[in-house]
Tab-separated table of C-alpha atoms in Angstrom:
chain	number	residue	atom	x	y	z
A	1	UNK	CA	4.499	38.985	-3.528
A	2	UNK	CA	4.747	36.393	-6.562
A	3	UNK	CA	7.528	38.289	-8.184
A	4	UNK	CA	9.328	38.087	-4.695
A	5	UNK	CA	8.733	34.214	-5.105
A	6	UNK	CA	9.389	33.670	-8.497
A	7	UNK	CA	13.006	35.800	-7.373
A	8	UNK	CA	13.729	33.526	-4.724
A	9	UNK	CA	13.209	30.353	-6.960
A	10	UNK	CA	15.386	31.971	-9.020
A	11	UNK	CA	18.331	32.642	-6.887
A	12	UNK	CA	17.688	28.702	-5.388
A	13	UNK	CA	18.713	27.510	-8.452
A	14	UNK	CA	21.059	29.538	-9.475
A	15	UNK	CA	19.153	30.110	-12.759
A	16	UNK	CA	17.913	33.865	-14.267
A	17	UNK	CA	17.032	33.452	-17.272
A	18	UNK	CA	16.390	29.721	-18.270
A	19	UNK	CA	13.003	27.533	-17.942
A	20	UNK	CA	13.443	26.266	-14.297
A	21	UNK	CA	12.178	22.133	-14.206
A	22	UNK	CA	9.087	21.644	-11.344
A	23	UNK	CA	11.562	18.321	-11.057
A	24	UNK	CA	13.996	17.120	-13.689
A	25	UNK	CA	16.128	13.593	-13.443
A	26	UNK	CA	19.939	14.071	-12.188
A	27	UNK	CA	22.231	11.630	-13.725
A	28	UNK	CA	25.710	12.215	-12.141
A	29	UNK	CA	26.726	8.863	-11.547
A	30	UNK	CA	27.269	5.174	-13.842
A	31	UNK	CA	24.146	5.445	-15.469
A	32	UNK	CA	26.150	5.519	-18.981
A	33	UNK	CA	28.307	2.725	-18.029
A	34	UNK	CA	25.243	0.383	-16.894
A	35	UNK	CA	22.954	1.352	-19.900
A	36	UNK	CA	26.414	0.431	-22.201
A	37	UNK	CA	27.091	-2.637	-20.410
A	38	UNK	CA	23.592	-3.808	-21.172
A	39	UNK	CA	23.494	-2.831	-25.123
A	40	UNK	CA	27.181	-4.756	-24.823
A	41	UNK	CA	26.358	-7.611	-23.613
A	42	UNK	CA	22.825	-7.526	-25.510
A	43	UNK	CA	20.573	-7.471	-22.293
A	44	UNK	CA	18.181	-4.978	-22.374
A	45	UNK	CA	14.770	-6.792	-22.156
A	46	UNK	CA	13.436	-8.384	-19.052
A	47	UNK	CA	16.482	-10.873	-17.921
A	48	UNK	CA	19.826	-9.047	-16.709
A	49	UNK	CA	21.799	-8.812	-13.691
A	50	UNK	CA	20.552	-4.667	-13.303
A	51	UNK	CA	17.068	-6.151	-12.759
A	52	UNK	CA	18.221	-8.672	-9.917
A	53	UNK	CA	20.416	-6.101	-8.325
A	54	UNK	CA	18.043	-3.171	-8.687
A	55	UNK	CA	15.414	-5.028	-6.749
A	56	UNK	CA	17.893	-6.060	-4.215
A	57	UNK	CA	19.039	-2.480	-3.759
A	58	UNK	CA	15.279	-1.722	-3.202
A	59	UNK	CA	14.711	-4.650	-0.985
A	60	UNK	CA	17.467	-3.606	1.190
A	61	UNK	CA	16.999	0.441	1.483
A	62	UNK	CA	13.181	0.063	2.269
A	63	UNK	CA	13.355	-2.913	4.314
A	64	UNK	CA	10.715	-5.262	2.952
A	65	UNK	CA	11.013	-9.035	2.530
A	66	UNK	CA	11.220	-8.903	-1.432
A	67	UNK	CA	10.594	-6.560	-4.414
A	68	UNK	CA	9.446	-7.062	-7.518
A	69	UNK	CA	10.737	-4.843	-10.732
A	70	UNK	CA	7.779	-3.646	-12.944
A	71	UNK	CA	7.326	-1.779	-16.142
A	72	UNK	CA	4.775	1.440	-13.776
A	73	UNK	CA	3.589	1.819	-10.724
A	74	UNK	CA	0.348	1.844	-12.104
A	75	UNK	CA	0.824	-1.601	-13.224
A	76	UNK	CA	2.502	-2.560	-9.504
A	77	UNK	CA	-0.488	-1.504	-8.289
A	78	UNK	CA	-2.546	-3.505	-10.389
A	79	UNK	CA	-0.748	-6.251	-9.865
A	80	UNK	CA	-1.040	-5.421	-5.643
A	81	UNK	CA	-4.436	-5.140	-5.337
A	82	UNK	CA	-5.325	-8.681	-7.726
A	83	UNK	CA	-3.057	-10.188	-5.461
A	84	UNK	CA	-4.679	-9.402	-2.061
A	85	UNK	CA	-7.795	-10.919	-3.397
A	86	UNK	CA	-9.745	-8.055	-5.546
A	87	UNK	CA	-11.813	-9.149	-7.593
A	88	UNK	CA	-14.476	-7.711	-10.271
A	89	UNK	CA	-17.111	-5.977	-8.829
A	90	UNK	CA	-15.328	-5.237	-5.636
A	91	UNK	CA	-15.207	-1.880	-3.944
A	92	UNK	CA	-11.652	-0.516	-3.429
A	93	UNK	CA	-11.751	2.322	-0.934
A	94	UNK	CA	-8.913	5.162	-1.502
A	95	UNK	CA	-8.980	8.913	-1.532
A	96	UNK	CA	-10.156	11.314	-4.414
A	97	UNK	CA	-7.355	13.101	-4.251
A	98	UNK	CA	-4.545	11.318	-5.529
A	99	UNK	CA	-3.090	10.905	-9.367
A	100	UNK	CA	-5.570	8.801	-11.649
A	101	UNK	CA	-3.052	5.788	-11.973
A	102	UNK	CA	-4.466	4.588	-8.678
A	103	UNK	CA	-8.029	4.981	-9.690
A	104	UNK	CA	-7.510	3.406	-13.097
A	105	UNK	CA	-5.388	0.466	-11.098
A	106	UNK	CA	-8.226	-0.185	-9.349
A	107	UNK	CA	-10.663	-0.318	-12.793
A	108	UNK	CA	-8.163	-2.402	-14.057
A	109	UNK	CA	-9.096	-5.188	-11.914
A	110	UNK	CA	-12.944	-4.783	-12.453
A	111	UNK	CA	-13.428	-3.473	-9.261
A	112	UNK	CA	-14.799	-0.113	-8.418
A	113	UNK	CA	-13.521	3.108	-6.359
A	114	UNK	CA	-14.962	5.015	-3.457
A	115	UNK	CA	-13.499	8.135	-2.995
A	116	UNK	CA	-13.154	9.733	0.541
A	117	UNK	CA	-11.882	12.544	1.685
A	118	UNK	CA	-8.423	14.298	2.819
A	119	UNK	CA	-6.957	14.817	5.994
A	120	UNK	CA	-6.048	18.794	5.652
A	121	UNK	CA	-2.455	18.675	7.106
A	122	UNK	CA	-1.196	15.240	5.077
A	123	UNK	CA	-3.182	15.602	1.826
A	124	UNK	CA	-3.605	11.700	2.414
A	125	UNK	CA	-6.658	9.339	3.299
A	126	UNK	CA	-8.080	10.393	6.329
A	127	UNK	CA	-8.267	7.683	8.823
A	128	UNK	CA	-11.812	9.521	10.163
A	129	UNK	CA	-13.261	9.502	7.007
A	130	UNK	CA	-12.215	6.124	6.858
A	131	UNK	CA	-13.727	5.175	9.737
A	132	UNK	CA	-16.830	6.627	9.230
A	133	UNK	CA	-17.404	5.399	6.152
A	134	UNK	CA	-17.122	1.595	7.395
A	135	UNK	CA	-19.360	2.222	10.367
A	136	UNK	CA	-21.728	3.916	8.495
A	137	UNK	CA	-21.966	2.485	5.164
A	138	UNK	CA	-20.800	-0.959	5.897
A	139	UNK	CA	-21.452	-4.437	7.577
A	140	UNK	CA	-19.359	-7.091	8.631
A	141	UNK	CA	-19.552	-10.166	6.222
A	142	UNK	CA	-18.003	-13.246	5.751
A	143	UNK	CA	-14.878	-11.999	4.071
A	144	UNK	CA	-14.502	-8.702	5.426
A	145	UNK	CA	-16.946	-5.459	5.238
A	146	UNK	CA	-20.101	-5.548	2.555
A	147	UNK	CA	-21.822	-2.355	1.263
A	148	UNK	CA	-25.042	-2.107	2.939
A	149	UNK	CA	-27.021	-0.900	0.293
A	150	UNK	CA	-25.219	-3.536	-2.340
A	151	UNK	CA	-23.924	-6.385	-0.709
A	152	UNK	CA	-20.615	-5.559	-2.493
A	153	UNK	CA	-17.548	-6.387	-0.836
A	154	UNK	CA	-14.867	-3.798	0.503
A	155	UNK	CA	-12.048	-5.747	-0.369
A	156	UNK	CA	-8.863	-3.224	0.322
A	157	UNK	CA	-8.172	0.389	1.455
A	158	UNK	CA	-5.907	2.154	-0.976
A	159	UNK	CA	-3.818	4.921	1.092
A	160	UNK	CA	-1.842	7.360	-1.502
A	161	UNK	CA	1.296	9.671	0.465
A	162	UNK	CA	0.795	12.506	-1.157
A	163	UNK	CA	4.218	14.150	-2.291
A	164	UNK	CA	6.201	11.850	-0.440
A	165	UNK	CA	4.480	12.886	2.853
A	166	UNK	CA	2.840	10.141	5.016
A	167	UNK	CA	-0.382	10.164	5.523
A	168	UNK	CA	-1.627	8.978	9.122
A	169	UNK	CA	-0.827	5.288	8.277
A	170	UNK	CA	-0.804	3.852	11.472
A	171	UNK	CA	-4.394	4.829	12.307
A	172	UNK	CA	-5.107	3.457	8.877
A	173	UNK	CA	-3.089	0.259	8.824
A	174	UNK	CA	-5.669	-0.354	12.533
A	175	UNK	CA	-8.694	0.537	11.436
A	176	UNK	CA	-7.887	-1.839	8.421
A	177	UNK	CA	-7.066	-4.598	10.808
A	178	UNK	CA	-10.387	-3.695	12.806
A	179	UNK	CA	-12.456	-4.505	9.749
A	180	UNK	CA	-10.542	-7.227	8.246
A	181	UNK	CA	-9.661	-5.793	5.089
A	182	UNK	CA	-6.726	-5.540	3.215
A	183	UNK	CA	-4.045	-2.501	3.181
A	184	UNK	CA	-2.280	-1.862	-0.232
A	185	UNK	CA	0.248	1.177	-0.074
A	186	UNK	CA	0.365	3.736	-3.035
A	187	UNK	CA	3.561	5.293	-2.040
A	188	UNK	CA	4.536	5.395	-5.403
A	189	UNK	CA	6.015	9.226	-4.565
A	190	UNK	CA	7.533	8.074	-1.294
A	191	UNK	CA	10.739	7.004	-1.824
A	192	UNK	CA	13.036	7.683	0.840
A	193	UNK	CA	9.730	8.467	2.784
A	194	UNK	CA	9.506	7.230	6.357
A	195	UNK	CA	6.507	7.243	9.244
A	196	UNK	CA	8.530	6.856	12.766
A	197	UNK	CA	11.433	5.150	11.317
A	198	UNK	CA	9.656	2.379	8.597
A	199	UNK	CA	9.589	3.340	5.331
A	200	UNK	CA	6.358	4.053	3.506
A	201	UNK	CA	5.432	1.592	1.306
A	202	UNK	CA	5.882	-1.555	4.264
A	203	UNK	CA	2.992	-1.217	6.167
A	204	UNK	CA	0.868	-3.728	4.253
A	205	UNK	CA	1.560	-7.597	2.549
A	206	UNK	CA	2.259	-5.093	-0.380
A	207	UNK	CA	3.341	-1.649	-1.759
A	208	UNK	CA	4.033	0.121	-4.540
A	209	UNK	CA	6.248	2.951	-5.645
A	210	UNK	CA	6.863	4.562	-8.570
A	211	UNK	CA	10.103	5.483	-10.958
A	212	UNK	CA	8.758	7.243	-13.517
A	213	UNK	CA	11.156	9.953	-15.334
A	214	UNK	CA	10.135	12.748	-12.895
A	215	UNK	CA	10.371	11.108	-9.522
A	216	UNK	CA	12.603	11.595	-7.332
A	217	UNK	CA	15.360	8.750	-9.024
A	218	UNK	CA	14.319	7.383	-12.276
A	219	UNK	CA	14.214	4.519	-14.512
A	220	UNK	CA	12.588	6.272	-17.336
A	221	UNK	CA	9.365	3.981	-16.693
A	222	UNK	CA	9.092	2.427	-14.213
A	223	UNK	CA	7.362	0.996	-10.654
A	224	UNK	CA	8.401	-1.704	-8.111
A	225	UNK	CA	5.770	-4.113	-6.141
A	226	UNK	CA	7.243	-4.423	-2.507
A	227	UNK	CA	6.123	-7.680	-0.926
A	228	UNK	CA	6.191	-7.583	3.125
A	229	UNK	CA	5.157	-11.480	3.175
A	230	UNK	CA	8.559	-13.654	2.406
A	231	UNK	CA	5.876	-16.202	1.677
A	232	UNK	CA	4.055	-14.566	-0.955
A	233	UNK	CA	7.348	-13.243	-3.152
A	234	UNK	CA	8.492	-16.341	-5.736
A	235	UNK	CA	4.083	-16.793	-6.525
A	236	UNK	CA	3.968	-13.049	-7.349
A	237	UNK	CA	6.887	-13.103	-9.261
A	238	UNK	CA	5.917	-15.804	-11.438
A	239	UNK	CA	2.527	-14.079	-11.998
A	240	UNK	CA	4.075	-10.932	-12.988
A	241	UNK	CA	6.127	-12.839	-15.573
A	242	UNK	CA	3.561	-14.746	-17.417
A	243	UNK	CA	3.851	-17.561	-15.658
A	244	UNK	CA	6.313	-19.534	-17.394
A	245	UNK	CA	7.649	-22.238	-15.700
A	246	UNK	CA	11.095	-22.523	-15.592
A	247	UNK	CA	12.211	-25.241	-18.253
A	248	UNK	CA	15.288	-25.067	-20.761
A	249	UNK	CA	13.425	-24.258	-23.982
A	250	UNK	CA	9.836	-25.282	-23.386
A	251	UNK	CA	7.022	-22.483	-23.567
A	252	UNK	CA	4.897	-23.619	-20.167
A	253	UNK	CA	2.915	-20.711	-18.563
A	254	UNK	CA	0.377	-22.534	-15.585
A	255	UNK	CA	-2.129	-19.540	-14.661
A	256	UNK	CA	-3.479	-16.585	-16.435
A	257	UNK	CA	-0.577	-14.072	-15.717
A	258	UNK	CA	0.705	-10.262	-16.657
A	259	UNK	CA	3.870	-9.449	-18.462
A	260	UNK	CA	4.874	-6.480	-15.951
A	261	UNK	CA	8.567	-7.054	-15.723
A	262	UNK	CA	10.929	-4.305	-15.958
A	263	UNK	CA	13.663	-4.566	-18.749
A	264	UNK	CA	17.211	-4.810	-17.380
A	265	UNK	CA	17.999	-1.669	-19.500
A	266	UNK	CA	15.248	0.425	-17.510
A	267	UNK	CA	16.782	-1.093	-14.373
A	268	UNK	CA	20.342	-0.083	-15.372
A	269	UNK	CA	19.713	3.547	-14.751
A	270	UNK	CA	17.885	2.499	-11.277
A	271	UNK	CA	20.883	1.028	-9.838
A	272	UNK	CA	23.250	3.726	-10.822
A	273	UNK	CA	20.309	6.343	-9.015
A	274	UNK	CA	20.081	4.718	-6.201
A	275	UNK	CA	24.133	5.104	-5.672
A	276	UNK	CA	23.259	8.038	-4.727
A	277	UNK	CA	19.950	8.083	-3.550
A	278	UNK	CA	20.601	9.529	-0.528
A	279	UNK	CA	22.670	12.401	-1.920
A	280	UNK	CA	19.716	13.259	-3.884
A	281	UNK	CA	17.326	13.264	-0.673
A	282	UNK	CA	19.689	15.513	1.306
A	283	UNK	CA	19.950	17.688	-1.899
A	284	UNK	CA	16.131	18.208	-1.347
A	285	UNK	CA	15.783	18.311	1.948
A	286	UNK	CA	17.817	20.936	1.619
A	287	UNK	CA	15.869	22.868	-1.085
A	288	UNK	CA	12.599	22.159	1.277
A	289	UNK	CA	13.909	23.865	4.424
A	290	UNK	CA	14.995	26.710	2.634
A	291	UNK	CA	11.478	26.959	1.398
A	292	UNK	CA	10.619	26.537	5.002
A	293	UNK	CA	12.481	29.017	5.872
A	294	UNK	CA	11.571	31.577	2.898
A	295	UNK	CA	7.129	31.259	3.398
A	296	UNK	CA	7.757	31.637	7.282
A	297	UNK	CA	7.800	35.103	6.593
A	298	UNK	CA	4.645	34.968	4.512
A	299	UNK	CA	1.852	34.274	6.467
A	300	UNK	CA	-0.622	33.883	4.161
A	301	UNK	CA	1.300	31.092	2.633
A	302	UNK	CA	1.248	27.771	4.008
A	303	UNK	CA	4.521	25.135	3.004
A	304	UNK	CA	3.822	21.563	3.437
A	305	UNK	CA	6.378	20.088	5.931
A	306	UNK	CA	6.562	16.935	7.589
A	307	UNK	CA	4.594	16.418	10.388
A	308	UNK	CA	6.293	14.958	13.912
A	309	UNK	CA	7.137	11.061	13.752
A	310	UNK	CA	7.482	11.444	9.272
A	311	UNK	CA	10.438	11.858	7.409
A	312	UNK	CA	9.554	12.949	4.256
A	313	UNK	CA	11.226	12.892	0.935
A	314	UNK	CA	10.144	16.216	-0.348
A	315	UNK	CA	9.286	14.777	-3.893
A	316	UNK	CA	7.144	17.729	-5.039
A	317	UNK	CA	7.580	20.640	-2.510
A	318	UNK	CA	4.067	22.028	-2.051
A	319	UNK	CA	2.993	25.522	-0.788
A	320	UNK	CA	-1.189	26.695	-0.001
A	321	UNK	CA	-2.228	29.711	-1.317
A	322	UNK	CA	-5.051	32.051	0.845
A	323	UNK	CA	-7.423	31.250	-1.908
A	324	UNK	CA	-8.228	29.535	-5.859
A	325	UNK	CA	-7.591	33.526	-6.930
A	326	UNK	CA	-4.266	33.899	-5.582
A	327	UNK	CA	-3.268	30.314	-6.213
A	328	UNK	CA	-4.605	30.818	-10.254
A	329	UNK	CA	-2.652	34.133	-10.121
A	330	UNK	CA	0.878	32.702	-9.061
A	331	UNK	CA	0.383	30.043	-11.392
A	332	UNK	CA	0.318	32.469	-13.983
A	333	UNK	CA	3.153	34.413	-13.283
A	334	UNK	CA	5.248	32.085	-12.523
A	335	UNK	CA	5.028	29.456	-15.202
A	336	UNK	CA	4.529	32.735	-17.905
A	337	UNK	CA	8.329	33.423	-16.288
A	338	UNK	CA	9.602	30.360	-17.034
A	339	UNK	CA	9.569	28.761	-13.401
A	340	UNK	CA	7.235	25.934	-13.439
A	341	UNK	CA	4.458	25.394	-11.440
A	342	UNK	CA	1.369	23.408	-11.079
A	343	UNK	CA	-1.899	22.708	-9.276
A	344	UNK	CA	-2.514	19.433	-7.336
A	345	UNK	CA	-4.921	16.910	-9.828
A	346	UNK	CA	-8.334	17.379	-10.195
A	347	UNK	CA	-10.230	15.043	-7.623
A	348	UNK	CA	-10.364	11.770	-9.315
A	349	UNK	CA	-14.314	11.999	-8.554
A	350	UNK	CA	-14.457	15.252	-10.704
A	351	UNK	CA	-13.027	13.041	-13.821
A	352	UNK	CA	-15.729	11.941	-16.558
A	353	UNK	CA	-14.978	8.251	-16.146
A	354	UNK	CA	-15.559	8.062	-12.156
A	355	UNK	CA	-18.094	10.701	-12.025
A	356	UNK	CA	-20.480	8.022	-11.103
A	357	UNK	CA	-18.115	6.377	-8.550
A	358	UNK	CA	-19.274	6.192	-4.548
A	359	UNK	CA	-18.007	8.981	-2.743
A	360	UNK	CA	-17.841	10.806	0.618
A	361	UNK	CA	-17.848	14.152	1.763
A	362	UNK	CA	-15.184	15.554	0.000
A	363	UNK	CA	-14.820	19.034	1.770
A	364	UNK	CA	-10.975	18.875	2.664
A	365	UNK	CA	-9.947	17.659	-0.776
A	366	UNK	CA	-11.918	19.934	-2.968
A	367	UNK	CA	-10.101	23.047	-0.446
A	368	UNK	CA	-6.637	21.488	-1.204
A	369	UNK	CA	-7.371	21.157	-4.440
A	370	UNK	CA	-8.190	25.002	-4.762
A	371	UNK	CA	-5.459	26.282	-2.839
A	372	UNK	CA	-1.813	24.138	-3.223
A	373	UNK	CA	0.204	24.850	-5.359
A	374	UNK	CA	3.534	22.898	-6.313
A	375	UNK	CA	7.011	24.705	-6.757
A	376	UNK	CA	10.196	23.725	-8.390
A	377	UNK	CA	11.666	20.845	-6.130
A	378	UNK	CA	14.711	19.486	-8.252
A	379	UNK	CA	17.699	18.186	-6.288
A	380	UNK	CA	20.383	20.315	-7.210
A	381	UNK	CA	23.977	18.899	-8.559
A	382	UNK	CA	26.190	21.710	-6.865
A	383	UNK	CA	24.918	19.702	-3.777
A	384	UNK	CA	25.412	15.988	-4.725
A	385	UNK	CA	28.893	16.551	-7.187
């Protein structure tokens, strides 16, 4: 069966001999003409026109009030939860299965994760566990839920869509809203991701998402902060870029404040992606249904497909295997024939530094976590050029 597989990757991408990407960068577009505009004109740190019209671009395909460029997502995230009120010595709920970035964000601001678990068909938070969790564990207080057994404060729910798929944000977004306590969005894979028609990423004041080299459009490094408040956009700006206040030649910075802003040169090659953003989605779209198509006649296979009411935007396509055996055992054919593959991350409660961290039953995560396996999910030019 995995040689059958590793075949049919093969003849997707048109590839038999050569190292097959599990997701390599297209640049088909101006991405050489931006990046030589900026060394031309000398604007390549963190003041250009590309970062202006790259957030604009953002602002305007995902439908929030305002984004924010940022050197990661990891730091956008950061930056998101400090400025819904987190503070050191907080508790940040999110799930344990996710990529460490959002754990470490979280550390970052001195606060401290809990880790629940998975819901088994989204790979995101599950809004039961969720629930749960705050009925059982918690108390109302005077600024949302505290930690029975602390006192500590539960000051935001971190939701992360896994792959690009949405997890049951809705349910999330209410229970949140229930318990008075603030929503910040990890869609940092969810580009072009949508839950019944609103892009992922705009459910809460804030968002993240992510543009790191293997995404699904680059900027090399990168992340952007999406603000939903209108309000709240020109303060986090100016904390996000030290805090200078605007004066000809004078060096006047009013609060403590990060230097997170993306360099124009970074956000050169973002406006030239997203061009053609939506090339690139249908490019693997179309890769994912053949997949679809392909596993349907492998039963014991499961492929990860968006569920009724999402739109997903098949970042990392993602297949379950029967068991840890057969999932180690396609990993090792595969990538020893030069088609990448890889498992999902260890649960961020399995890693030395949170091993101490609160957590749930885990259950549904530590299953995924031994079965899923993700395949090669490039776009593919001959569909975009």
């Amino acid at each position: 069966m995995n040689d059958k597989i590793i075949s049919f990757i093969r003849e997707l991408y048109g590839e038999q001999e050569n190292l097959i990407p599990l997701h390599a960068p297209l640049f088909l577009g101006k991405e050489k003409a931006y990046l030589e505009h900026c060394v031309d004109t000398t604007f390549v740190s963190s003041v250009g026109k590309f970062v202006d019209q790259f957030e604009e671009m953002v602002t305007d395909y995902t439908g929030v009030a305002g984004a924010i460029a940022c050197v990661n997502g990891t730091c956008a995230l950061q930056a998101a939860l400090t400025l819904s009120g987190v503070e050191p010595g907080d508790l940040v709920i999110t799930q344990a299965l996710s990529f460490v970035a959002t754990a470490n964000a979280i550390s970052h601001c001195g606060a401290e994760p809990v880790f629940l678990d998975s819901d088994a068909d989204t790979m995101g938070l599950s809004p039961k566990a969720l629930k749960a969790f705050l009925e059982g564990e918690t108390k109302p207080g005077a600024n949302g839920p505290v930690l029975k057994a602390t006192g500590q404060r539960v000051a935001a729910v971190v939701p992360m869509h896994v792959f690009g798929h949405s997890c049951q944000i809705e349910e999330i977004v209410s229970i949140c809203s229930e318990w008075d306590v603030e929503l910040v969005e990890d869609a940092a894979e969810a580009l072009g991701s949508y839950r019944n028609d609103r892009h992922l990423g705009s459910f809460g004041r804030y968002g993240v998402l992510s543009f790191n080299g293997n995404k699904t459009i680059t900027t090399g490094g990168g992340g952007m902060l999406l603000v939903n408040d209108p309000e709240l956009i020109a303060s986090a700006r100016h904390k996000m870029t030290t805090a200078k206040l605007p004066h000809p030649w004078e060096f006047n910075h009013d609060q403590v404040a990060w230097n997170f802003r993306m360099p124009n040169i970074n956000a050169a090659l973002g406006c030239a992606q997203m061009e053609y953003l939506d090339d690139i989605l249908a490019s693997k779209r179309a890769v994912a249904m053949q997949y679809r198509d392909f596993f349907a006649d492998i039963p014991e296979i499961h492929f990860y497909e968006d569920l009724p009411g999402s739109k997903g935007n098949y970042w990392l396509c993602a297949i379950g295997m029967k068991d840890k055996s057969a999932r180690d055992q396609l990993l090792e054919e595969a990538n020893g024939a030069g088609v990448m593959m890889r498992p999902v991350w260890r649960l961020l409660s399995d890693l030395p530094m949170y091993k101490n961290a609160m957590r749930d039953d885990l259950s549904v995560a530590e299953d995924l976590v031994n079965r899923v396996v993700n395949i090669p999910s490039s776009a593919q030019e001959k569909m975009i050029s």
